[in-house]
PDB file of C-alpha atoms in Angstrom:
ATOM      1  CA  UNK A   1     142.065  62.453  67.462  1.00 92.00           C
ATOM      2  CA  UNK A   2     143.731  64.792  69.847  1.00 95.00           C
ATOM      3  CA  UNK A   3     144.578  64.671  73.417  1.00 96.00           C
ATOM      4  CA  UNK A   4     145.893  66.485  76.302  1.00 97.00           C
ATOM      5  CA  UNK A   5     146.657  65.319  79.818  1.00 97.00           C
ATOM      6  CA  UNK A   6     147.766  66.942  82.270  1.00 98.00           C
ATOM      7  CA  UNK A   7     149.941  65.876  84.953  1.00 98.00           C
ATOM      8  CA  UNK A   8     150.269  67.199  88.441  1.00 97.00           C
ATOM      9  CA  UNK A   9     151.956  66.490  91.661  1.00 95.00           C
ATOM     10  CA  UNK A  10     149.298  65.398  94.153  1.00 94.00           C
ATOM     11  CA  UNK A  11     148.391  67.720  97.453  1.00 91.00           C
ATOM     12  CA  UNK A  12     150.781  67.457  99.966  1.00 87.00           C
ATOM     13  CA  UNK A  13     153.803  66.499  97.989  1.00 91.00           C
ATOM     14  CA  UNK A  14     156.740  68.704  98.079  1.00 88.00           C
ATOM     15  CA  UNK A  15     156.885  71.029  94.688  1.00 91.00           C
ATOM     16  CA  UNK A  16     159.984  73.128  94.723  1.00 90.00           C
ATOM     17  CA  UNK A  17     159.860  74.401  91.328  1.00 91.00           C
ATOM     18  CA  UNK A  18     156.045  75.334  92.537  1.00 94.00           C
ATOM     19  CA  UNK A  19     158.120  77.308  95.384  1.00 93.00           C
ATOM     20  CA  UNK A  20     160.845  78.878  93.331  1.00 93.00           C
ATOM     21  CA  UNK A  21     158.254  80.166  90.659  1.00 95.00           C
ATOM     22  CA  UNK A  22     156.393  82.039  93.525  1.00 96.00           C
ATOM     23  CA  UNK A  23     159.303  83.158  95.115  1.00 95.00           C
ATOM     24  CA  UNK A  24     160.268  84.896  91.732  1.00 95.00           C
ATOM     25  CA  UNK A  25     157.005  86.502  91.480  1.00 97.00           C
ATOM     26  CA  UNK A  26     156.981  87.387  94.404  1.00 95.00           C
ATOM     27  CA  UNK A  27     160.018  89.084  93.526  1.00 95.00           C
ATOM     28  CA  UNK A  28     158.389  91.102  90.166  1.00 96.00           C
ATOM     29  CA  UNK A  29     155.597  92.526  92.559  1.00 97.00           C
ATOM     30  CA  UNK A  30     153.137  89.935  92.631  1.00 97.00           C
ATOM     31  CA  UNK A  31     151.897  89.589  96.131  1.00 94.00           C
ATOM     32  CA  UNK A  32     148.752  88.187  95.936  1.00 97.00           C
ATOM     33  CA  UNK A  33     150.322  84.872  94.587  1.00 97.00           C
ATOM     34  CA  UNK A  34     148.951  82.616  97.301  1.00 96.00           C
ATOM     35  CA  UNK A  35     150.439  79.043  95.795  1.00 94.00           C
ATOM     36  CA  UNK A  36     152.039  77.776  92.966  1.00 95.00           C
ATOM     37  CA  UNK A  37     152.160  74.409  91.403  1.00 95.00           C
ATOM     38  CA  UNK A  38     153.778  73.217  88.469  1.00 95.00           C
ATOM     39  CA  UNK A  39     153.131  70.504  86.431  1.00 96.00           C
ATOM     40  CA  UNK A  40     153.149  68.868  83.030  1.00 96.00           C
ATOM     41  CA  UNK A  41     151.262  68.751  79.782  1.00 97.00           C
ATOM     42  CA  UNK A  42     151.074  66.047  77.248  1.00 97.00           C
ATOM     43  CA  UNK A  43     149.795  66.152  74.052  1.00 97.00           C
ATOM     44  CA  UNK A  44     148.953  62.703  72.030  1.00 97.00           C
ATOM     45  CA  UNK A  45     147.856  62.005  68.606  1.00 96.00           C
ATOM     46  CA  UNK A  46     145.789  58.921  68.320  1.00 94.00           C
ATOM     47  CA  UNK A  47     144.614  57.109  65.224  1.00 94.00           C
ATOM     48  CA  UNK A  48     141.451  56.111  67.159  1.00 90.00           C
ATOM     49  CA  UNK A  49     137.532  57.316  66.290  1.00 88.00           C
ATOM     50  CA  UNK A  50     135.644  56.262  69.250  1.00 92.00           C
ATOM     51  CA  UNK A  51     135.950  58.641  72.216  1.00 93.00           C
ATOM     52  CA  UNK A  52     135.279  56.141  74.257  1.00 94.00           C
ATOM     53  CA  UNK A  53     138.255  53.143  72.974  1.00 94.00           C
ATOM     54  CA  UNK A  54     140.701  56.434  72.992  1.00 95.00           C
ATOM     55  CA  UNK A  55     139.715  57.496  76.478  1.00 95.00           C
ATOM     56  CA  UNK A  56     140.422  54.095  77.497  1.00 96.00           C
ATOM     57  CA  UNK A  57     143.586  53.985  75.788  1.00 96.00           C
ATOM     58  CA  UNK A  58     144.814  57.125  77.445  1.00 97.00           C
ATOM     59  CA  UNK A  59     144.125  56.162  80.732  1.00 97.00           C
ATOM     60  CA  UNK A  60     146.195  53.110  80.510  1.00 97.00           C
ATOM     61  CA  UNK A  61     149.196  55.265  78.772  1.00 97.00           C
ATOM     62  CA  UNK A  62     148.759  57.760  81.873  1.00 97.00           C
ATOM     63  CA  UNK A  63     148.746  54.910  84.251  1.00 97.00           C
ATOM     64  CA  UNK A  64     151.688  52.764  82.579  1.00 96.00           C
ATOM     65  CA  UNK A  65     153.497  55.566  81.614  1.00 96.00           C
ATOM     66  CA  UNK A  66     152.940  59.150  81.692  1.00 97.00           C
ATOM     67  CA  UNK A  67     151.465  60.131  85.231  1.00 97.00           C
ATOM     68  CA  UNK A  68     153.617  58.001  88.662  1.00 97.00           C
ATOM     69  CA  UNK A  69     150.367  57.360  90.981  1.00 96.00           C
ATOM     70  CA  UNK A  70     152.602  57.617  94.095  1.00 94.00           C
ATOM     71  CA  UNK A  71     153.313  61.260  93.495  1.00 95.00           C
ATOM     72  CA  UNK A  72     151.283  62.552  90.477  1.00 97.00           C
ATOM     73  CA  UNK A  73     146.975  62.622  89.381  1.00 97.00           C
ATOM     74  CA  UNK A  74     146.285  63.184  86.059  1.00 98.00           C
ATOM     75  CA  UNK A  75     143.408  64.895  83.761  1.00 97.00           C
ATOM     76  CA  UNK A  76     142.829  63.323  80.408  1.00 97.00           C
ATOM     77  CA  UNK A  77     140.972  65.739  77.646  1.00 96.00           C
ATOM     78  CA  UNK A  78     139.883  64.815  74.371  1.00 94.00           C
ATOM     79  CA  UNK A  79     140.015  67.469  71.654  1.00 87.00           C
ATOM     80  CA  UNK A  80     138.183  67.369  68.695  1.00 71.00           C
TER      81      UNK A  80
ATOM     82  CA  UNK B   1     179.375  35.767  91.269  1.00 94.00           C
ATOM     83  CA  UNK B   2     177.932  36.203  88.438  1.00 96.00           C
ATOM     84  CA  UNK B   3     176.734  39.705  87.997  1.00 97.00           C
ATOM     85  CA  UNK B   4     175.434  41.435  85.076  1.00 98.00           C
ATOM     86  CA  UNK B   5     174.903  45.392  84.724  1.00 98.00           C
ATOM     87  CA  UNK B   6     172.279  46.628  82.918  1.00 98.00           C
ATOM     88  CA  UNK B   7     173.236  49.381  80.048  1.00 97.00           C
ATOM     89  CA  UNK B   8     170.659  52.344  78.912  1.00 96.00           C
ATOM     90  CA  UNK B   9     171.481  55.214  77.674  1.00 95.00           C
ATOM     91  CA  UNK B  10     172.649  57.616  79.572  1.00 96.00           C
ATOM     92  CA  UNK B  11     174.398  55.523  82.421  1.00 97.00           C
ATOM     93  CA  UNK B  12     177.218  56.371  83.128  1.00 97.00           C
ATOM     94  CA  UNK B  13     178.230  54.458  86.108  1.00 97.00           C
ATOM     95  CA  UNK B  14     178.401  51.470  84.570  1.00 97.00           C
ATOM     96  CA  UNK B  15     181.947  50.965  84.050  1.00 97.00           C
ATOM     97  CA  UNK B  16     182.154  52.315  87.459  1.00 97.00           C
ATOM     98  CA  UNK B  17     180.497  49.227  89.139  1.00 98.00           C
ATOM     99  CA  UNK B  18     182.019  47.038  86.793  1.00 98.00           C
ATOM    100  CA  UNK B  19     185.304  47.624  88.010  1.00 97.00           C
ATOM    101  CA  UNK B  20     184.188  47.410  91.587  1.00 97.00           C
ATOM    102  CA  UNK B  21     182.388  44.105  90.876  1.00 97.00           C
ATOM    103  CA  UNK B  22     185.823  42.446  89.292  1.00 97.00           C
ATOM    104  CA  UNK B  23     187.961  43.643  92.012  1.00 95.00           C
ATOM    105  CA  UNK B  24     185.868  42.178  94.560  1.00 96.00           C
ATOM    106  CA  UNK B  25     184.429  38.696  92.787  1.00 94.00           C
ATOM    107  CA  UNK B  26     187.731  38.492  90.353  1.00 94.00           C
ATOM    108  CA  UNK B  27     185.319  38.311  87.332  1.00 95.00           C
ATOM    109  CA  UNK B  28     183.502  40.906  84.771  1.00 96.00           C
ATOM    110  CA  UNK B  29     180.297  41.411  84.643  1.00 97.00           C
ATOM    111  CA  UNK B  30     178.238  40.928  82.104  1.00 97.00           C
ATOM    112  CA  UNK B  31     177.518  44.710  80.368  1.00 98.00           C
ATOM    113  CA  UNK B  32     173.826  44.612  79.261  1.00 97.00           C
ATOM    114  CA  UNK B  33     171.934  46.456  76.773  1.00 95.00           C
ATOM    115  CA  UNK B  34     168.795  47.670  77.517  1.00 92.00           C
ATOM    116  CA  UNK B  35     167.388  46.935  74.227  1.00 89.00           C
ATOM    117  CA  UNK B  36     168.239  43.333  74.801  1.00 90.00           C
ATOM    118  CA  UNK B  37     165.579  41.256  75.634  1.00 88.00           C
ATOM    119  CA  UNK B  38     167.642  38.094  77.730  1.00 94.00           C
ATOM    120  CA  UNK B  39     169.377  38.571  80.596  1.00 96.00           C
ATOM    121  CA  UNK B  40     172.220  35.983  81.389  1.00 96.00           C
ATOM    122  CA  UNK B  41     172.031  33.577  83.931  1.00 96.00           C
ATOM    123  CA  UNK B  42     173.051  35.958  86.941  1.00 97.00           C
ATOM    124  CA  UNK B  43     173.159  35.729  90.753  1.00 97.00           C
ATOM    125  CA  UNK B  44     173.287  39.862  90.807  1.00 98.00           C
ATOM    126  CA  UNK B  45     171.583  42.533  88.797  1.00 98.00           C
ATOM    127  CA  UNK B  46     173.356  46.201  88.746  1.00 98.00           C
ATOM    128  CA  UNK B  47     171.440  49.034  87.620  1.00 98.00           C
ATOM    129  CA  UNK B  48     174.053  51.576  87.319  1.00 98.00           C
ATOM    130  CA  UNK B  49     173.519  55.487  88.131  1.00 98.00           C
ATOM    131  CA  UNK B  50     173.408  57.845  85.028  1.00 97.00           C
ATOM    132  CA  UNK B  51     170.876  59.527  83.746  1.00 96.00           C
ATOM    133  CA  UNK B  52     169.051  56.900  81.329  1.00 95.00           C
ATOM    134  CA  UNK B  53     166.998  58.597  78.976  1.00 94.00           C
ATOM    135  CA  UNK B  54     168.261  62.107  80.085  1.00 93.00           C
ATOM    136  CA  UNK B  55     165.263  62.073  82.866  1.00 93.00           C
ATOM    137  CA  UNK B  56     162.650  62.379  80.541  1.00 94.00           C
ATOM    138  CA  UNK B  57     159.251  62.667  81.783  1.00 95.00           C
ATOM    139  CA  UNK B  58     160.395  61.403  85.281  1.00 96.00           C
ATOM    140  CA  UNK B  59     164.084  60.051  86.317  1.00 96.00           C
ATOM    141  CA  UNK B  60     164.164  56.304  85.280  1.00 96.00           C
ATOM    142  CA  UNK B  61     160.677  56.140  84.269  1.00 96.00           C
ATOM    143  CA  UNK B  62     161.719  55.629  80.227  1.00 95.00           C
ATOM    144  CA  UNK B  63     164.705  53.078  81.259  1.00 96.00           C
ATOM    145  CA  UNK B  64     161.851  51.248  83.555  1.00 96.00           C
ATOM    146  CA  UNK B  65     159.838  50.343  80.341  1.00 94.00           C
ATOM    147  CA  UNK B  66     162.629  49.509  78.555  1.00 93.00           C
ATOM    148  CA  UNK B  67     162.485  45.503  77.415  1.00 92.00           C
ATOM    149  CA  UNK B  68     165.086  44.122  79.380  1.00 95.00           C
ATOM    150  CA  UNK B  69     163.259  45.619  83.079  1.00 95.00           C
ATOM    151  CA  UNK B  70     160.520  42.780  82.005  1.00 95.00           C
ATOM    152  CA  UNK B  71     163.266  40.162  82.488  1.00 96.00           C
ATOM    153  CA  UNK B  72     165.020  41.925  85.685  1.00 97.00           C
ATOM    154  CA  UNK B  73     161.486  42.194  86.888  1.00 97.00           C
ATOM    155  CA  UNK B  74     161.406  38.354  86.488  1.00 97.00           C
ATOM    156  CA  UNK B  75     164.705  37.369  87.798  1.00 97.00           C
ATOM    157  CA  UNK B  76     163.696  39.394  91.018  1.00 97.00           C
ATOM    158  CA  UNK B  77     160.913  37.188  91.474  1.00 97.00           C
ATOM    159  CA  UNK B  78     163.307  34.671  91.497  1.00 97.00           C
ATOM    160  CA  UNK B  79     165.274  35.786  94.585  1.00 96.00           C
ATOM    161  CA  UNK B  80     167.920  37.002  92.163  1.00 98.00           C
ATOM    162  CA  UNK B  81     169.661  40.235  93.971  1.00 98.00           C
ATOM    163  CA  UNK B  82     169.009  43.132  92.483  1.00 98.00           C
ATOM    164  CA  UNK B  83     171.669  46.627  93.161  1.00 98.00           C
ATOM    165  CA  UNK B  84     170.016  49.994  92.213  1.00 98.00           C
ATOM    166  CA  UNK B  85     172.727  53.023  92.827  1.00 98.00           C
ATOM    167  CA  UNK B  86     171.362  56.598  92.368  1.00 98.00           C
ATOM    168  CA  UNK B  87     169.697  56.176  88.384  1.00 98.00           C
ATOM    169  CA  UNK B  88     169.392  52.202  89.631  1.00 98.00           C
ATOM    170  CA  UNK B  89     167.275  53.358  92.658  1.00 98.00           C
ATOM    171  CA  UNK B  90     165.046  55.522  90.711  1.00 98.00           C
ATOM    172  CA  UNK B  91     164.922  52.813  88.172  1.00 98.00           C
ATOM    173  CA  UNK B  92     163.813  50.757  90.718  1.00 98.00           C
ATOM    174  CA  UNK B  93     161.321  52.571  92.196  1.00 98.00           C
ATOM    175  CA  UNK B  94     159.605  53.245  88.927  1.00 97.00           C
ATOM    176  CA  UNK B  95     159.407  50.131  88.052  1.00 96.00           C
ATOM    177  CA  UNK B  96     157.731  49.302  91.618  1.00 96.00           C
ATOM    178  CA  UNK B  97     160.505  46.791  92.792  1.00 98.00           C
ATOM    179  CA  UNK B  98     160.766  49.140  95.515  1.00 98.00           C
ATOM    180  CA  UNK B  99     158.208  51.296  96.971  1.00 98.00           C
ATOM    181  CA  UNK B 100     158.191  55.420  96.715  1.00 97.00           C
ATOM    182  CA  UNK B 101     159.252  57.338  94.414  1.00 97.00           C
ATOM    183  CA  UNK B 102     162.546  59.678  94.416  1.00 97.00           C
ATOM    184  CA  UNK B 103     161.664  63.664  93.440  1.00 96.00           C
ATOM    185  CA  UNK B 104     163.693  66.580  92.548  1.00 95.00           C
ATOM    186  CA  UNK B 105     166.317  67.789  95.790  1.00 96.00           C
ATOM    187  CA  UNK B 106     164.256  70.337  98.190  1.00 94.00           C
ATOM    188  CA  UNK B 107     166.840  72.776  96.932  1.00 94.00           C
ATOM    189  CA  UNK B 108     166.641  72.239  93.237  1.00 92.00           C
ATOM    190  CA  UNK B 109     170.037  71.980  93.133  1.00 95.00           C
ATOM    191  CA  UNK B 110     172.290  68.884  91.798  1.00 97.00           C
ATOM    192  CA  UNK B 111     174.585  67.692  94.622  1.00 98.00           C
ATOM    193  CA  UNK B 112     177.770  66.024  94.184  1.00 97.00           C
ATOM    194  CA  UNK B 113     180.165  65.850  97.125  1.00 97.00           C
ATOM    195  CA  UNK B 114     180.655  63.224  99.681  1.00 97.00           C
ATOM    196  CA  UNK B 115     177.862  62.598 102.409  1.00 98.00           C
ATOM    197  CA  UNK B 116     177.871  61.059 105.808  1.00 98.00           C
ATOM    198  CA  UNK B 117     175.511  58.034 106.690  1.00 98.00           C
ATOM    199  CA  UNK B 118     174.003  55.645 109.298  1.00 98.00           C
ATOM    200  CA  UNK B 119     173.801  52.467 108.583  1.00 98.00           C
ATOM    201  CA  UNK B 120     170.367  51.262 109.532  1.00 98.00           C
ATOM    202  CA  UNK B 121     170.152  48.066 108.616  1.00 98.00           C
ATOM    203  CA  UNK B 122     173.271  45.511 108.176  1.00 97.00           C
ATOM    204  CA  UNK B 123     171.060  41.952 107.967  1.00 97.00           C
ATOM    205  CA  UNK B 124     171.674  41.731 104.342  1.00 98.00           C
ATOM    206  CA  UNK B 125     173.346  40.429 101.597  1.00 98.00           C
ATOM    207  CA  UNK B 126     174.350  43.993 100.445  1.00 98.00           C
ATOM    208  CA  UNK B 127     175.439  45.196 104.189  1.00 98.00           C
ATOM    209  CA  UNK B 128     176.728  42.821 106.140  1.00 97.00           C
ATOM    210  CA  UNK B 129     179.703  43.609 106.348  1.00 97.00           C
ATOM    211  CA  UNK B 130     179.162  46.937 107.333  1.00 98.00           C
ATOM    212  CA  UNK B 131     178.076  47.205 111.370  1.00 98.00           C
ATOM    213  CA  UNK B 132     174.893  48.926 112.776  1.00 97.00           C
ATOM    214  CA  UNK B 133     174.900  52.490 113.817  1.00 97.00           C
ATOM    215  CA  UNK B 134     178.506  52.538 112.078  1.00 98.00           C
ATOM    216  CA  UNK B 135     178.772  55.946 110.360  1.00 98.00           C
ATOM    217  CA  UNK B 136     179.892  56.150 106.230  1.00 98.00           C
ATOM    218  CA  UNK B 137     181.140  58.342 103.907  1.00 98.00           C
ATOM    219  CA  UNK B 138     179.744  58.073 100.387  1.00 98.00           C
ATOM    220  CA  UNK B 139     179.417  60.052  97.208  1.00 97.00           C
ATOM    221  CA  UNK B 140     175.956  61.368  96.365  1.00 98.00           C
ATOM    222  CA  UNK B 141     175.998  62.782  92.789  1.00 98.00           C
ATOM    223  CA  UNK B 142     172.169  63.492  91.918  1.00 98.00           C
ATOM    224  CA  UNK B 143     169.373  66.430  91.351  1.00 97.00           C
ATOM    225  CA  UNK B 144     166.687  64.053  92.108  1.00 97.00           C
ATOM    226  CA  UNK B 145     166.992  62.015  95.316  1.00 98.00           C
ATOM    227  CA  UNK B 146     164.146  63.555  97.612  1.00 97.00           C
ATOM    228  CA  UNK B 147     162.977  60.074  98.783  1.00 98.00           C
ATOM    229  CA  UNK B 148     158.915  60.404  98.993  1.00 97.00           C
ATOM    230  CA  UNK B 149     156.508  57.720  99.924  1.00 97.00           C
ATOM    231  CA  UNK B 150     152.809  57.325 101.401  1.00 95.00           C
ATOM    232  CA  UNK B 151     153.208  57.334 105.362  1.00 95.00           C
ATOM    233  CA  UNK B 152     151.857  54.019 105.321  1.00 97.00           C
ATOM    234  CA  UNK B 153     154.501  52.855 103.144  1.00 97.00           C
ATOM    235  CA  UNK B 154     156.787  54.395 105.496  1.00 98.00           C
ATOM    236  CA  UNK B 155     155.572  52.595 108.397  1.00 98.00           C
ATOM    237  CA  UNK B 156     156.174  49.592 106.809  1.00 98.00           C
ATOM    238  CA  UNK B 157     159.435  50.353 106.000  1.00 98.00           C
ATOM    239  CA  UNK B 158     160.521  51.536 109.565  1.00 98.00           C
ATOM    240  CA  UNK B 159     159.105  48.626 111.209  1.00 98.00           C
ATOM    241  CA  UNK B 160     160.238  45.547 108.754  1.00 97.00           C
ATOM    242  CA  UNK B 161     163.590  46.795 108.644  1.00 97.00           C
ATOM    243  CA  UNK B 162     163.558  47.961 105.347  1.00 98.00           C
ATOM    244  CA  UNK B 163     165.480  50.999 105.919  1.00 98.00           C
ATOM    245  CA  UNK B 164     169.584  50.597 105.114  1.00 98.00           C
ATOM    246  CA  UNK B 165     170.870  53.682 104.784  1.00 98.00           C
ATOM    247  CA  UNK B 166     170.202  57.049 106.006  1.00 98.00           C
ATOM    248  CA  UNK B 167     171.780  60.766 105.909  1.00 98.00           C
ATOM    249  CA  UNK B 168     173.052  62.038 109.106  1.00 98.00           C
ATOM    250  CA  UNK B 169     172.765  65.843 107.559  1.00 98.00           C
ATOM    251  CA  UNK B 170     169.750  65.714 105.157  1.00 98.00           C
ATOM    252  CA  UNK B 171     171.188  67.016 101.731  1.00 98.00           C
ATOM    253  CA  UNK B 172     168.152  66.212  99.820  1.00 97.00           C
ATOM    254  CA  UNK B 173     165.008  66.509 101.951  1.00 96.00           C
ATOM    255  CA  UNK B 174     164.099  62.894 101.596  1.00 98.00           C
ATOM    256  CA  UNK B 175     161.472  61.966 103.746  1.00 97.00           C
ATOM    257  CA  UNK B 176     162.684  60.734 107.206  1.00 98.00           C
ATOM    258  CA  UNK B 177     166.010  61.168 106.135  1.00 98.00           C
ATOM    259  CA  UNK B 178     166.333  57.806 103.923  1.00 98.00           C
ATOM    260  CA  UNK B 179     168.965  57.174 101.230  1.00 98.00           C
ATOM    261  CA  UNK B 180     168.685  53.543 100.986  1.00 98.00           C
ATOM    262  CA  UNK B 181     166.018  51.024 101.209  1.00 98.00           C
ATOM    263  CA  UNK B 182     165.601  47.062 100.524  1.00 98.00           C
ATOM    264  CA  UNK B 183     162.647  45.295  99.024  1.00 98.00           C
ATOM    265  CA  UNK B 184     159.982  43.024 101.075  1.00 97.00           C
ATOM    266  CA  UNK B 185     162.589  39.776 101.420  1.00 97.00           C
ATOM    267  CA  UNK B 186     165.603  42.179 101.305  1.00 98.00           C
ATOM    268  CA  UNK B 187     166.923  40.737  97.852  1.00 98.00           C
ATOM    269  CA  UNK B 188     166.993  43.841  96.546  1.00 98.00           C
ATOM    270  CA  UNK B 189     168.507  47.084  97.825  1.00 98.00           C
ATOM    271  CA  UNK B 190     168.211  50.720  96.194  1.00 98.00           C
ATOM    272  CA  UNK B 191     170.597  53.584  97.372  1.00 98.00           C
ATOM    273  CA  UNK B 192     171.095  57.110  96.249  1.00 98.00           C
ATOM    274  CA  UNK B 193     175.179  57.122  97.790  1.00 98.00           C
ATOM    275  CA  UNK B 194     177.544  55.585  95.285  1.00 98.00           C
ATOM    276  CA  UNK B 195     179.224  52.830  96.988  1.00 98.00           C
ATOM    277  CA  UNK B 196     181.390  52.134  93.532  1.00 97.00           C
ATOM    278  CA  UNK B 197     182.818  55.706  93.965  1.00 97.00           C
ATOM    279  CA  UNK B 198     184.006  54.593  97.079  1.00 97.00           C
ATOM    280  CA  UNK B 199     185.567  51.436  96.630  1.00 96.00           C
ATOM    281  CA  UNK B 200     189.572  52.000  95.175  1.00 94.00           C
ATOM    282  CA  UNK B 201     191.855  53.441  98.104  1.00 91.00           C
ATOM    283  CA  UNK B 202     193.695  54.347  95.126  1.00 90.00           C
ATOM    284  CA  UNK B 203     191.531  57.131  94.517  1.00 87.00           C
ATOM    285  CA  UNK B 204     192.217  58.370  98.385  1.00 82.00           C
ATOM    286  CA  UNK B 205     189.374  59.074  99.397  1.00 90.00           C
ATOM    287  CA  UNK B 206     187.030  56.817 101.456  1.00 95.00           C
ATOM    288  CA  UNK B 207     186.446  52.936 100.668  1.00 97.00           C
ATOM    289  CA  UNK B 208     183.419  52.597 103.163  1.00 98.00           C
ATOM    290  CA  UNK B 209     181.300  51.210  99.838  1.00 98.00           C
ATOM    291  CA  UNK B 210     183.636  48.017  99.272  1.00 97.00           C
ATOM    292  CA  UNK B 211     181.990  46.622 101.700  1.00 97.00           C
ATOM    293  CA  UNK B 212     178.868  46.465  99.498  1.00 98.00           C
ATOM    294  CA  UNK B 213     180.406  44.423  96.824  1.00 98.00           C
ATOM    295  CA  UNK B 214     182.438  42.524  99.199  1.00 97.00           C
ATOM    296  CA  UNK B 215     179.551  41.227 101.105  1.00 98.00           C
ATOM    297  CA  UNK B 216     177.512  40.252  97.610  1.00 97.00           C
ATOM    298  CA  UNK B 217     180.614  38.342  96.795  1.00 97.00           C
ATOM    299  CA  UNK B 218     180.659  36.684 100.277  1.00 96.00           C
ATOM    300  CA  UNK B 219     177.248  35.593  99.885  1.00 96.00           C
ATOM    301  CA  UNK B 220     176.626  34.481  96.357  1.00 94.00           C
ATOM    302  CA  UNK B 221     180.216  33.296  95.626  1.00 80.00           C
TER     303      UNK B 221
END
């Protein structure tokens, strides 16, 4: 089974990559850019059949691992 | 004093401290390998700047899973002191022995030159022998040391003391200017400055962070 979370800084937390990619599309003419935010995608294989046991599984991985609750949410999606 | 320095890959600060620790306690510290799973009988813990695991995913997030953090984690809850510099205090902070969390530099840039500081706090084992309000000059060498925690968190740290260290002239935009914190019972100190850097008048250039290793040696001698 496939996954894909997706990490993101949380509102209100200081992004300056967020900043410097709007500032440099600002700079190729795009000037309707209100905000930008960058974050991260993960893919995961997972030897697992049950949606439900992998959905489980990946929210522990985020939560141990892959997303820091302080700073970051996170969106798990199952594929296929 | 029995210290030991914890090893990942990617530090490279560890000899650093090592050398610091031995010229102030007379005896080497025990180099640790963060694959090992026992950590010798110690009465201090190093975790050494670098850049363990080549800040993947998040800085020090990798190194804080890595087997041997289950045994620092332990010996903390023993009272055992615990030294995060730069990697160390990210290391730290991942691994929630310290609250917050330290995020790329407002500037995106990596900064390496020496900084000025205020020491907050000097009621500890790490600072005493440093004086409060007294002003340093440190080393930073990092990309990621924008200190960031919860206001509430911040609160707490402010009004327990918690606070050691923080930058007269902001390099970094950490929140409320903080480079340095301790834990809860103040066992365990995290700083981005490299005190180690600053510790051999030999090099000529300040010694202000002796005094870090001088006081651990003071108190756990």
């Amino acid at each position: 089974m496939k996954a894909r979370i997706d990490v993101m800084l949380r509102d209100g937390v200081l992004d300056p990559q967020g900043k410097a990619i709007h500032q440099a599309l600002k700079h190729l003419g795009f000037d309707t850019v209100q905000e930008v935010r960058q974050g991260k995608v993960i893919e995961i294989e997972l030897a697992e059949s049950s949606h439900e046991q992998a959905s489980a599984r990946l929210k522990e991985m985020a939560e141990k691992l892959l997303a820091n609750l302080v700073i970051e949410n996170y969106r798990v999606t199952l594929q296929d | 004093m029995r210290a030991s320095v914890i090893v990942f890959p990617g530090s490279n600060c560890d000899r650093d401290v090592a050398v610091a620790l031995q010229r102030a306690c007379g005896r080497r510290p025990n180099m640790v390998w963060h694959a090992d799973v026992r950590l010798p009988e110690s009465d201090l813990v190093v975790i050494p700047g670098g850049f363990s695991y080549g800040d993947y995913l998040r800085t020090g997030a990798v190194a804080a899973r890595a087997p041997i953090m289950r045994e620092v984690a332990a010996a903390a809850k023993k009272g055992v002191r615990i030294l995060g510099i730069c990697n160390g205090f990210q290391v730290l902070c991942e691994t929630q022995l310290l609250p917050g969390v330290l995020l790329r530099n407002r500037d995106l840039k990596f900064i390496c030159r020496t900084v000025e500081l205020d020491v907050v706090n000097s009621d500890s084992d790490f600072t005493r022998n440093w004086k409060k309000g007294q002003k340093l000059r440190i080393p930073i060498a990092h990309g990621d040391g924008s200190y960031f925690a919860d206001s509430g968190t911040l609160k707490s740290l402010n009004d327990n003391g918690r606070v050691a260290l923080r930058y007269c002239d902001n390099p970094n935009g950490s929140l409320e200017d903080i480079a340095g914190i301790f834990s809860e019972n103040r066992r365990i100190l995290g700083l981005m400055p490299h005190p180690e850097r600053a510790a051999d008048p030999e090099l000529g250039g300040s010694v202000d962070g002796a005094a870090v290793f001088k006081s651990l040696v003071q108190a756990l001698a």
